[in-house]
Amino acid sequence: MWLRGSWVRALWVAAFMGVAAALIVMGIRDLSGRTAYSAGVVQTFIMLFAGIGFTIGIGCWDYWWGYLIGRPTPAHEDHSNHGAYSWKDYFKVNTDHKVIGVQYLVTTFIFFMIGGMLAEGMRAELATPGQQYFSPGTFNGLFSVHAALMIFLFVIPAFAGLGNFVIPIMIGAQDMAFPRLNALSFWMLPVAGMCMVSSFLVTPFDAGWTNYVPLAVHGPDGQTMWVMGVQFAGASSIATAVNFLVTIVTMRAPGMTFWRMPLLVWANLATSTLVVLGTPFIAGAQFQVLFDRIMHTHFFDPTGGGDVIAYQHIFWFYSHPAVYIMMLPGFGIISEVIAIHSRKPIFGYKLIAISTVAIGVLGFTVWAHHMFVSGMAPWLRIPMMFTTMAIAVPTGIKMFSWLATMWRGVIHLTTPMLFACGFLATFVVGGLSGIFLAVIPVDIATSDTYFVVAHIHYVLFGGSVFTIYAGIYHWFPKMTGKMYDEGLGKLHFWLTFVAFNATFMPMHWLGLQGMQRRIADYPSQFGTLNFFISIMAFILGASTLVFLYNMAHSWWRGETAPANPWRALTLEWQVTSPPPIFNFDEPPQIVGSPYAYGVPGARHAVVTVHAPPQPEEVPVPVALATATREEREAIMSALKHILVVANQTVSADRLIAAVRNRATTDPVRVTVICPQNDPTDAWVVNEADVRAATQARLDGALTALRRAGIQATGYVVERDPYTAVMDVVEEDPPSEIVVSTLPQTRSGWLRRDLIERLRDGTKLPVEHVVSDAPEMPRA
Amino acid sequence: MSPFFRVGFVALVLGALGSLAIWLTPSWFPTSAAVQADRQDELYFWLMVMSAFIFAIVIVFLVYSMVKFRARPGDDSDGEPIHGHAGLEIIWTVLPIVIVLGFAIYGAAALGRNEALAKDRLIVDVQAQQFAWTFTYPSYGKLKTGILALPVGRQVEFHITAVEHDVLHSFYIPAFRLKQDAVPGVPQKLIATPTKLGTYMVTCAELCGIGHSQMRTVLHVLSPKDFTAWIADQKKAASQPAAGGSTDPAAIVSSDCASCHTFQPANATGTVGPDLDNLASDASKYGGGQSPEDYVKESIVDPDKVVVPGFPKGVMPTTFGTSLSADQIDALVQYLLKGGS
């Protein structure tokens, strides 16, 4: 318990490594004649080593460590950490992408609640003018930690969590490309979150989530914790993005071409590219801030030759693409939800996919629109205004395509669909206010005011949070195997939708009137509206409780969910709810569009599900049932043994006739084996069904033979007919073999030269009977 | 007419009604007191009209679809398999391009006119520090003031700086619809042309620390005659005390201390830092055996050395040792310790 990967080891290794790092660095400082304790330096080392120690202790590195020290590799892949068999498995390092997906979602939701509480604290303070509950410093901490948690520990990782669960199944893979890296990505998140939240234990960081210098360099001790938190969250995000990229590019099922990928997969591909290219910029910038703080470098310190505005360029070069990192996966979810719940193909599939990529590319060309009043080079404003305007176009294309998808659909207004509709209604506001902010004179008037607060919440709450809710409700049955409560879901939607708009819509007006953002106090003329906003914000917060109750209660005792409650075409709905540990027994074959609703006979994929292993049945011939053992052996050895091999033609008249002919000359006993067939006529091939159909045919044949007075036994065997025959020949040698097949053109066995191979292999007489398959009712 | 065109027509009508409502709404904008503000408001108005139409189109089609095409109970059928429509897709690619390009060009033109320089413009230096504004009038004998006054109708060019070791601020006048960050080490310019007499708020729009929300002052837009009189008054006030200009400790308290500290004799009511009315007792409690004079002086010059418990470290600017002369500091120490006499 103390030495195996576990929470106990996580805690003691984290504590040990943190304390050891602190002591070593203090010792070195002391020996070199400095004061031993410097808050910034010691905090940095504790955060870094305790954080890494936590991931070591919990067990993320065990496999790699064994590899590194040359521990013998087991002959078979070790799956002991893969898949959840009890609720306890969710609290351990697990390499199953589905378990990790749920871990992500639950963890990020905890941080969502914490971030939400901080926001309620702000709204309490802002309900009336003047200072009531929080000192200005604490207030600055509230909104800084609120934004940092919501962005780095909720929206970005929540999408990573949904993607983690859904994407590998959607593309027909068994897991992510790097399952252990995936686990490490997840376990860095609680570390990042603890860094940020625990900054309240010292003095919370208070320079906003943008962490602008020089304030960030001058700021209180909590700044160091923020920087380390961003490093862990960023590393987690980058590792996950690499994982998604490799998974999507290399692990798609046969037939899953790029133009057959669901749009969520497209969105994730674009998002992951943005993360891989962009996130290193913020990680680097925050390291530079940290170095300015604790090593007295001068990257951003003008008195030492540094440049204040350079920070903003680097920061926004990441953080504008980050807006799309927080939007594109949501767009993907909306494309899935709207198409499925409107029972219509997505309108303009290719144009949506291309827009996704276009947003990703353009996203890197617009960063300085955050800096129109920053004092950057003035000429840069105009080109940035044009690129920013341009990015509205692909976003608009998506909006209109979703509306067109709903047009003349058969719309099921389930909770996920309601959230998707709510998203369309609110995101259009965020998109339009984005155009306002892109126009430089309007931006000069409204930037750094509540207009921006309203815009960002319409984009990231009306946009991202609504899509996350839509995604969670949509895939809840798949994740848990239970249905959520539809009534509570709708209540949650309407409460959230109304309270959200009532909270954030008036903020546009406040901003236009000149109420700047990030202020602990405001001129009293804004009092009435702020009071209203605060009340609505509390209702908005309370609406989350409905969601929490619904999720927890439905998971615990909700109705069992069918595999495909939405009658969707994409792959994740073709496996059980929740999906089997390795998703698919065999790689599915993709044969068409994922959105072909209403197209007669269209299929997206053929999925093969193996039958569960069944106990071997010992066949007991009817006439021998009452005989003693000796009698039975005597009878059996006296009879001529004929082996009949057939599948679809097993009950065909010709085959029965051929066997009966033999019985007229010699007393015979017959063993019938039915090797199972490959699928030819279903979207989803469930082996249990195939086996049942085969068994029905076999029973028909045995009945026919027994009616003719022939001693007959038979059973369904594993697939390959040659091996099956050889098994029987070894155990109970027949004197003759009869093989029945379909005509040459349609028989897979004949294509594989079964007859010749049996003659060569068994050296027995083999008769070949050709019949057409009789019509059989499907099981 | 097909349902598609009918719904589209309703959307356009609603968009037009929305635009009309916006146009008829009085006091949509706060007071406009500058040429630049008028141009902003005009742009903002047309953006709202555009938004009214797009919002109406989205909402009308959305709500119509949700109501009209919703599945009846037990309806398990699929919709019509429409995969796309080239014409529509071209329209909603090209039309938005035209709209946003139009606004970009309009915005660029407005920006150019906002920033066109007039010959007779007045230069005012704006210096930001935590948490106060200082305005200097180079053409009026480098007069320094804590509040801003401008003559109406004359273009003003603000030269905006932040104190060297300070942080970012943003010089924001809502009635002008203008703001510009004050950046340590990088001087900035901002052009405004006041058009309306009155008193307006000047505030900081860039998070600058604990006193951010208190970093306000006022702007008076005056007639040219009143402006000249105001300048004369300010000059008189500045030169009243003994030789050496502004060794008047009361003036120093108002301009440098009041936004963060309470000090009743100077009508200062800030709450960011400790209450200076209690300075004598704080000095004996936290001075560590220094004389009260030394303690107060140390707290001004090196404020982080001793921080009164309950207040955060690193907030008070460390620049007063250089920005104030030794005489000024001595006068200030005496003034503060003697409760304003």
PDB file of N, CA and C in Angstrom, chain A residues 263-291:
ATOM      1  N   LEU A 263     -18.059  15.025 -37.664  1.00  0.00           N
ATOM      2  CA  LEU A 263     -17.508  16.381 -37.545  1.00  0.00           C
ATOM      3  C   LEU A 263     -16.853  16.630 -36.191  1.00  0.00           C
ATOM      4  N   LEU A 264     -17.248  15.879 -35.169  1.00  0.00           N
ATOM      5  CA  LEU A 264     -16.559  16.027 -33.887  1.00  0.00           C
ATOM      6  C   LEU A 264     -15.093  15.618 -34.031  1.00  0.00           C
ATOM      7  N   VAL A 265     -14.851  14.612 -34.870  1.00  0.00           N
ATOM      8  CA  VAL A 265     -13.468  14.176 -35.072  1.00  0.00           C
ATOM      9  C   VAL A 265     -12.693  15.252 -35.828  1.00  0.00           C
ATOM     10  N   TRP A 266     -13.329  15.837 -36.826  1.00  0.00           N
ATOM     11  CA  TRP A 266     -12.704  16.960 -37.530  1.00  0.00           C
ATOM     12  C   TRP A 266     -12.354  18.082 -36.550  1.00  0.00           C
ATOM     13  N   ALA A 267     -13.338  18.409 -35.694  1.00  0.00           N
ATOM     14  CA  ALA A 267     -13.130  19.505 -34.750  1.00  0.00           C
ATOM     15  C   ALA A 267     -11.958  19.202 -33.836  1.00  0.00           C
ATOM     16  N   ASN A 268     -11.877  17.944 -33.399  1.00  0.00           N
ATOM     17  CA  ASN A 268     -10.807  17.579 -32.489  1.00  0.00           C
ATOM     18  C   ASN A 268      -9.453  17.593 -33.171  1.00  0.00           C
ATOM     19  N   LEU A 269      -9.455  17.231 -34.442  1.00  0.00           N
ATOM     20  CA  LEU A 269      -8.205  17.272 -35.212  1.00  0.00           C
ATOM     21  C   LEU A 269      -7.701  18.717 -35.284  1.00  0.00           C
ATOM     22  N   ALA A 270      -8.617  19.646 -35.608  1.00  0.00           N
ATOM     23  CA  ALA A 270      -8.206  21.052 -35.706  1.00  0.00           C
ATOM     24  C   ALA A 270      -7.795  21.593 -34.345  1.00  0.00           C
ATOM     25  N   THR A 271      -8.584  21.259 -33.312  1.00  0.00           N
ATOM     26  CA  THR A 271      -8.277  21.750 -31.968  1.00  0.00           C
ATOM     27  C   THR A 271      -6.911  21.258 -31.503  1.00  0.00           C
ATOM     28  N   SER A 272      -6.665  19.969 -31.716  1.00  0.00           N
ATOM     29  CA  SER A 272      -5.400  19.405 -31.241  1.00  0.00           C
ATOM     30  C   SER A 272      -4.221  20.057 -31.951  1.00  0.00           C
ATOM     31  N   THR A 273      -4.399  20.365 -33.235  1.00  0.00           N
ATOM     32  CA  THR A 273      -3.337  21.074 -33.948  1.00  0.00           C
ATOM     33  C   THR A 273      -3.087  22.428 -33.308  1.00  0.00           C
ATOM     34  N   LEU A 274      -4.185  23.142 -32.980  1.00  0.00           N
ATOM     35  CA  LEU A 274      -4.036  24.449 -32.334  1.00  0.00           C
ATOM     36  C   LEU A 274      -3.297  24.318 -31.012  1.00  0.00           C
ATOM     37  N   VAL A 275      -3.658  23.304 -30.233  1.00  0.00           N
ATOM     38  CA  VAL A 275      -3.025  23.139 -28.915  1.00  0.00           C
ATOM     39  C   VAL A 275      -1.531  22.862 -29.074  1.00  0.00           C
ATOM     40  N   VAL A 276      -1.208  21.962 -30.002  1.00  0.00           N
ATOM     41  CA  VAL A 276       0.195  21.597 -30.156  1.00  0.00           C
ATOM     42  C   VAL A 276       1.005  22.805 -30.615  1.00  0.00           C
ATOM     43  N   LEU A 277       0.423  23.625 -31.497  1.00  0.00           N
ATOM     44  CA  LEU A 277       1.182  24.780 -31.993  1.00  0.00           C
ATOM     45  C   LEU A 277       1.132  25.956 -31.018  1.00  0.00           C
ATOM     46  N   GLY A 278       0.025  26.124 -30.291  1.00  0.00           N
ATOM     47  CA  GLY A 278      -0.170  27.346 -29.517  1.00  0.00           C
ATOM     48  C   GLY A 278       0.248  27.260 -28.062  1.00  0.00           C
ATOM     49  N   THR A 279      -0.114  26.158 -27.396  1.00  0.00           N
ATOM     50  CA  THR A 279       0.073  26.094 -25.947  1.00  0.00           C
ATOM     51  C   THR A 279       1.522  26.280 -25.508  1.00  0.00           C
ATOM     52  N   PRO A 280       2.516  25.792 -26.270  1.00  0.00           N
ATOM     53  CA  PRO A 280       3.898  26.065 -25.847  1.00  0.00           C
ATOM     54  C   PRO A 280       4.193  27.562 -25.695  1.00  0.00           C
ATOM     55  N   PHE A 281       3.450  28.418 -26.404  1.00  0.00           N
ATOM     56  CA  PHE A 281       3.697  29.855 -26.269  1.00  0.00           C
ATOM     57  C   PHE A 281       3.313  30.343 -24.878  1.00  0.00           C
ATOM     58  N   ILE A 282       2.158  29.912 -24.382  1.00  0.00           N
ATOM     59  CA  ILE A 282       1.774  30.405 -23.048  1.00  0.00           C
ATOM     60  C   ILE A 282       2.663  29.766 -21.993  1.00  0.00           C
ATOM     61  N   ALA A 283       3.027  28.491 -22.200  1.00  0.00           N
ATOM     62  CA  ALA A 283       3.912  27.847 -21.225  1.00  0.00           C
ATOM     63  C   ALA A 283       5.231  28.619 -21.149  1.00  0.00           C
ATOM     64  N   GLY A 284       5.772  28.959 -22.331  1.00  0.00           N
ATOM     65  CA  GLY A 284       7.027  29.706 -22.359  1.00  0.00           C
ATOM     66  C   GLY A 284       6.878  31.080 -21.725  1.00  0.00           C
ATOM     67  N   ALA A 285       5.781  31.778 -22.075  1.00  0.00           N
ATOM     68  CA  ALA A 285       5.591  33.129 -21.538  1.00  0.00           C
ATOM     69  C   ALA A 285       5.483  33.094 -20.021  1.00  0.00           C
ATOM     70  N   GLN A 286       4.773  32.076 -19.490  1.00  0.00           N
ATOM     71  CA  GLN A 286       4.629  32.026 -18.025  1.00  0.00           C
ATOM     72  C   GLN A 286       5.949  31.668 -17.357  1.00  0.00           C
ATOM     73  N   PHE A 287       6.761  30.850 -18.014  1.00  0.00           N
ATOM     74  CA  PHE A 287       8.098  30.595 -17.458  1.00  0.00           C
ATOM     75  C   PHE A 287       8.908  31.893 -17.403  1.00  0.00           C
ATOM     76  N   GLN A 288       8.782  32.713 -18.450  1.00  0.00           N
ATOM     77  CA  GLN A 288       9.515  33.976 -18.458  1.00  0.00           C
ATOM     78  C   GLN A 288       9.051  34.882 -17.320  1.00  0.00           C
ATOM     79  N   VAL A 289       7.717  34.899 -17.078  1.00  0.00           N
ATOM     80  CA  VAL A 289       7.209  35.689 -15.956  1.00  0.00           C
ATOM     81  C   VAL A 289       7.804  35.156 -14.648  1.00  0.00           C
ATOM     82  N   LEU A 290       7.813  33.820 -14.545  1.00  0.00           N
ATOM     83  CA  LEU A 290       8.356  33.200 -13.327  1.00  0.00           C
ATOM     84  C   LEU A 290       9.833  33.579 -13.149  1.00  0.00           C
ATOM     85  N   PHE A 291      10.591  33.533 -14.245  1.00  0.00           N
ATOM     86  CA  PHE A 291      12.021  33.867 -14.151  1.00  0.00           C
ATOM     87  C   PHE A 291      12.194  35.333 -13.758  1.00  0.00           C
TER      88      PHE A 291
END
